[in-house]
Amino acid sequence: MQAKLSVNINKIALLRNSRKGSYPDLYKYARDCEGFGAEGITVHPRPDERHIRYDDISILKGQTKNEFNIEGFPNDKFLKLVLKNKPDQCTLVPDDPTQLTSDHGWNTIRHRTFLKDVVSTLQDAGIRTALFLDPDPKMLEAAVDIGTDRIELYTGPYAYYQSVNEEKFQSEISKHALVAKLAQSAKIGVNAGHDLNLENLRIYAESLPNLLEVSIGHALTVDALYYGLQNAIQMYKRQLIIA
Ligand code: PXP
């Protein structure tokens, strides 16, 4: 089984917003990502709308064919948006409104009741859920109790340690592999994301045989500048082919 590639298009929205117009065309970019092989599109609307705007969502939903994933903190405005647009998947992320980017997973023990409520609301609307999680068995245990369909493992520290500390890098791989295995036993699907790139993606996919999906934005966007979007997408997809 090969993990799917969902391209996070937030950085393209950021580029568009820097000149206030509609160039580059975000919607064409999303369609082209799919045309070049991406199995999904991810958007992460944040309250200040500095990248994806709330009114982009319904247009993207209407123009994309593959899996559509909306991620973000489940405040009332976000949930209303998600329930209205019914993406295939909603990834719940514990980021505060001013955060630059996501940098930790949920404390599923502390927020168990809140997350149970949100997860069942989304599932009742036919939307698959994923909880953004650090690779911690205790957090997974509570995520199983919450009833989420999937988790998305936060790969920031994994990516960071690759070039700075081999021992910690190996330890991150072991933690991710363990939680992925436990998730599989509990029949919870495993996605992953953050700071994944052409240097670290293959090792990650090889270490987690039940990985279903990766969502990648920053590095893929930078690589597209050097190699072109079609090549970059194909290069990322090749990293996910495990012999
Ligand atoms: N997953 C989550 C929950 C995120 O917030 C982000 C960044 O928006 C990503 C994955 C993708 O991370 P990156 O842009 O580093 O590939």
Coordinates of C-alpha atoms and ligand atoms in Angstrom, one line a residue:
M1 CA 0.0 0.0 0.0
Q2 CA 1.4 3.4 -1.0
A3 CA 0.6 6.4 1.2
K4 CA -1.3 9.2 -0.6
L5 CA 0.1 12.6 -1.2
S6 CA -2.1 15.5 -0.2
V7 CA -0.6 18.9 -1.2
N8 CA -1.1 21.7 1.3
I9 CA -1.7 24.8 -0.9
N10 CA -1.5 27.4 1.9
K11 CA 1.8 28.8 0.7
I12 CA 0.3 29.5 -2.8
A13 CA -2.5 31.4 -1.1
L14 CA 0.1 33.4 0.8
L15 CA 1.8 34.4 -2.4
R16 CA -1.5 35.4 -4.0
N17 CA -2.5 37.5 -1.0
S18 CA 0.8 39.4 -1.0
R19 CA -0.5 41.4 -4.0
K20 CA -4.2 41.3 -3.1
G21 CA -5.2 40.0 -6.5
S22 CA -5.9 36.5 -7.8
Y23 CA -2.5 35.7 -9.1
P24 CA -1.3 33.0 -8.9
D25 CA -4.6 31.4 -9.5
L26 CA -5.0 29.2 -6.4
Y27 CA -7.9 27.1 -7.8
K28 CA -5.9 26.3 -11.0
Y29 CA -2.9 25.4 -8.9
A30 CA -5.1 22.9 -6.9
R31 CA -6.5 21.4 -10.1
D32 CA -3.0 21.2 -11.5
C33 CA -1.6 19.5 -8.4
E34 CA -4.3 16.8 -8.9
G35 CA -3.6 16.6 -12.7
F36 CA 0.1 16.1 -11.9
G37 CA -0.7 13.2 -9.5
A38 CA -1.6 14.6 -6.1
E39 CA -4.2 12.4 -4.5
G40 CA -5.5 15.1 -2.3
I41 CA -5.5 18.8 -1.5
T42 CA -5.2 20.2 2.0
V43 CA -6.1 23.7 3.2
H44 CA -5.5 25.2 6.6
P45 CA -7.7 28.3 7.1
R46 CA -6.4 30.4 10.0
P47 CA -8.4 33.1 11.8
D48 CA -6.4 36.0 10.2
E49 CA -6.9 34.4 6.7
R50 CA -3.3 35.2 5.9
H51 CA -3.2 32.2 3.5
I52 CA -6.4 30.4 2.6
R53 CA -9.4 32.6 3.0
Y54 CA -12.7 31.3 4.2
D55 CA -14.4 32.1 0.9
D56 CA -11.7 30.0 -1.0
I57 CA -13.0 26.8 0.5
S58 CA -16.3 26.3 -1.4
I59 CA -14.6 27.2 -4.7
L60 CA -11.8 24.7 -4.0
K61 CA -14.3 22.1 -3.0
G62 CA -16.2 22.6 -6.2
Q63 CA -13.1 22.6 -8.4
T64 CA -11.1 19.7 -7.0
K65 CA -11.9 16.0 -7.7
N66 CA -9.7 14.1 -5.3
E67 CA -9.6 14.0 -1.5
F68 CA -10.2 17.4 0.1
N69 CA -8.9 17.9 3.6
I70 CA -9.5 20.9 5.7
E71 CA -7.3 21.2 8.8
G72 CA -7.4 23.7 11.7
F73 CA -8.5 24.5 15.2
P74 CA -12.2 23.6 15.7
N75 CA -13.7 26.9 16.9
D76 CA -17.3 27.7 16.0
K77 CA -16.4 29.5 12.8
F78 CA -14.1 26.7 11.6
L79 CA -16.7 24.0 12.3
K80 CA -19.4 26.0 10.5
L81 CA -17.2 26.2 7.5
V82 CA -16.3 22.5 7.5
L83 CA -19.9 21.4 8.0
K84 CA -21.1 23.7 5.2
N85 CA -18.4 22.4 2.7
K86 CA -18.3 18.8 3.7
P87 CA -14.7 17.9 2.9
D88 CA -13.7 14.2 2.7
Q89 CA -11.5 14.7 5.8
C90 CA -11.2 17.2 8.6
T91 CA -7.9 17.3 10.5
L92 CA -8.3 18.9 13.9
V93 CA -5.2 20.8 15.1
P94 CA -4.7 22.5 18.5
D95 CA -3.1 25.7 17.2
D96 CA -3.9 29.1 18.7
P97 CA -5.0 31.9 16.4
T98 CA -1.6 33.7 16.3
Q99 CA 0.5 30.6 15.8
L100 CA 2.9 30.8 12.9
T101 CA 2.5 27.1 12.1
S102 CA 1.4 24.0 13.9
D103 CA 4.0 22.8 16.4
H104 CA 2.4 20.2 18.6
G105 CA -0.3 17.6 18.8
W106 CA -3.5 17.5 20.9
N107 CA -3.5 16.7 24.6
T108 CA -6.3 14.2 24.0
I109 CA -6.6 13.4 27.7
R110 CA -7.2 17.0 28.7
H111 CA -9.4 17.8 25.8
R112 CA -11.2 14.5 25.6
T113 CA -14.7 15.7 26.1
F114 CA -14.4 18.6 23.7
L115 CA -12.8 16.4 21.0
K116 CA -15.4 13.7 21.5
D117 CA -18.1 16.2 20.8
V118 CA -16.4 17.7 17.7
V119 CA -15.5 14.3 16.3
S120 CA -19.0 12.9 16.5
T121 CA -20.5 16.1 15.0
L122 CA -18.2 15.8 12.0
Q123 CA -18.7 12.1 11.7
D124 CA -22.5 12.5 11.8
A125 CA -22.1 14.9 8.8
G126 CA -20.2 12.1 7.0
I127 CA -16.8 13.7 7.4
R128 CA -13.8 11.6 8.2
T129 CA -11.8 12.9 11.2
A130 CA -8.1 13.0 12.0
L131 CA -6.5 14.3 15.2
F132 CA -3.1 15.9 15.0
L133 CA -1.0 14.0 17.5
D134 CA 2.5 13.8 18.9
P135 CA 3.8 10.2 18.7
D136 CA 2.8 9.4 22.3
P137 CA 1.0 6.1 23.1
K138 CA -1.0 7.8 25.9
M139 CA -2.4 10.4 23.5
L140 CA -3.2 7.7 21.0
E141 CA -5.1 5.7 23.7
A142 CA -7.3 8.7 24.4
A143 CA -7.7 9.4 20.7
V144 CA -9.0 5.8 20.3
D145 CA -11.5 6.5 23.1
I146 CA -12.5 9.8 21.4
G147 CA -13.5 7.7 18.4
T148 CA -11.5 9.5 15.7
D149 CA -11.2 7.7 12.3
R150 CA -7.5 8.7 11.9
I151 CA -4.6 10.5 13.5
E152 CA -2.1 12.7 11.8
L153 CA 1.3 12.3 13.4
Y154 CA 3.2 15.5 13.9
T155 CA 6.6 15.0 12.1
G156 CA 8.3 18.3 13.0
P157 CA 10.8 16.9 15.5
Y158 CA 11.4 13.9 13.3
A159 CA 12.4 16.2 10.5
Y160 CA 14.4 18.5 12.7
Y161 CA 16.6 15.8 14.2
Q162 CA 17.5 14.2 10.9
S163 CA 20.4 16.6 10.3
V164 CA 21.3 17.5 13.9
N165 CA 21.2 14.4 16.1
E166 CA 21.2 10.9 14.8
E167 CA 20.3 9.3 18.1
K168 CA 17.3 11.5 18.6
F169 CA 16.3 11.0 15.0
Q170 CA 16.3 7.2 15.4
S171 CA 14.3 7.6 18.6
E172 CA 11.7 9.7 16.8
I173 CA 11.4 7.0 14.1
S174 CA 10.9 4.4 16.8
K175 CA 8.2 6.5 18.6
H176 CA 6.3 7.1 15.3
A177 CA 6.6 3.5 14.2
L178 CA 5.3 2.3 17.6
V179 CA 2.3 4.7 17.7
A180 CA 1.5 3.8 14.1
K181 CA 1.5 0.1 15.0
L182 CA -0.7 0.7 18.0
A183 CA -3.1 2.7 15.9
Q184 CA -3.3 -0.1 13.4
S185 CA -4.2 -2.5 16.1
A186 CA -7.0 -0.1 17.3
K187 CA -8.2 0.2 13.6
I188 CA -7.3 3.9 13.5
G189 CA -5.8 5.1 10.2
V190 CA -2.5 7.0 10.2
N191 CA -1.6 10.2 8.4
A192 CA 1.5 12.3 8.9
G193 CA 2.7 15.8 8.2
H194 CA 4.8 18.8 8.9
D195 CA 8.3 19.5 7.6
L196 CA 8.3 16.4 5.4
N197 CA 10.6 16.8 2.4
L198 CA 12.6 14.9 -0.2
E199 CA 15.3 14.1 2.3
N200 CA 13.2 12.6 5.0
L201 CA 10.0 11.3 3.4
R202 CA 11.2 7.9 2.2
I203 CA 12.7 6.9 5.5
Y204 CA 9.4 7.9 7.2
A205 CA 7.3 5.9 4.8
E206 CA 9.6 2.9 5.1
S207 CA 9.3 3.0 8.9
L208 CA 5.5 3.2 8.9
P209 CA 4.1 0.5 6.6
N210 CA 0.5 1.4 7.5
L211 CA 0.9 5.1 6.6
L212 CA -2.1 6.2 4.6
E213 CA -1.5 9.8 3.7
V214 CA 1.1 12.6 4.1
S215 CA 0.2 16.3 3.8
I216 CA 3.0 18.4 2.5
G217 CA 3.1 22.1 1.8
H218 CA 6.2 24.1 2.6
A219 CA 9.0 22.0 1.2
L220 CA 7.0 20.8 -1.9
T221 CA 6.3 24.5 -2.8
V222 CA 10.0 25.3 -2.5
D223 CA 11.0 22.3 -4.6
A224 CA 8.4 23.3 -7.2
L225 CA 10.3 26.5 -7.6
Y226 CA 13.5 24.6 -8.5
Y227 CA 12.0 21.6 -10.4
G228 CA 8.6 22.7 -11.5
L229 CA 5.3 21.7 -10.0
Q230 CA 4.8 18.5 -12.0
N231 CA 8.3 17.2 -11.4
A232 CA 8.1 18.1 -7.7
I233 CA 4.9 16.2 -7.2
Q234 CA 6.2 13.2 -9.0
M235 CA 9.5 13.3 -7.0
Y236 CA 7.5 13.3 -3.7
K237 CA 5.3 10.5 -4.9
R238 CA 8.3 8.4 -5.8
Q239 CA 9.5 8.7 -2.2
L240 CA 6.3 7.0 -1.2
I241 CA 6.8 3.9 -3.3
I242 CA 8.1 1.3 -0.9
A243 CA 9.5 -1.9 -2.4
Ligands
PXP1 N1 -0.1 19.1 9.0 C1 -0.5 20.2 9.7 C2 -1.5 19.9 10.8 C3 -0.1 21.5 9.4 O1 -0.5 22.5 10.1 C4 0.8 21.7 8.3 C5 1.2 23.1 8.0 O2 0.1 23.9 7.7 C6 1.2 20.6 7.6 C7 0.7 19.3 7.9 C8 2.1 20.7 6.4 O3 3.4 21.1 6.9 P1 4.5 21.6 5.9 O4 4.0 22.9 5.3 O5 5.7 21.8 6.7 O6 4.7 20.5 4.8

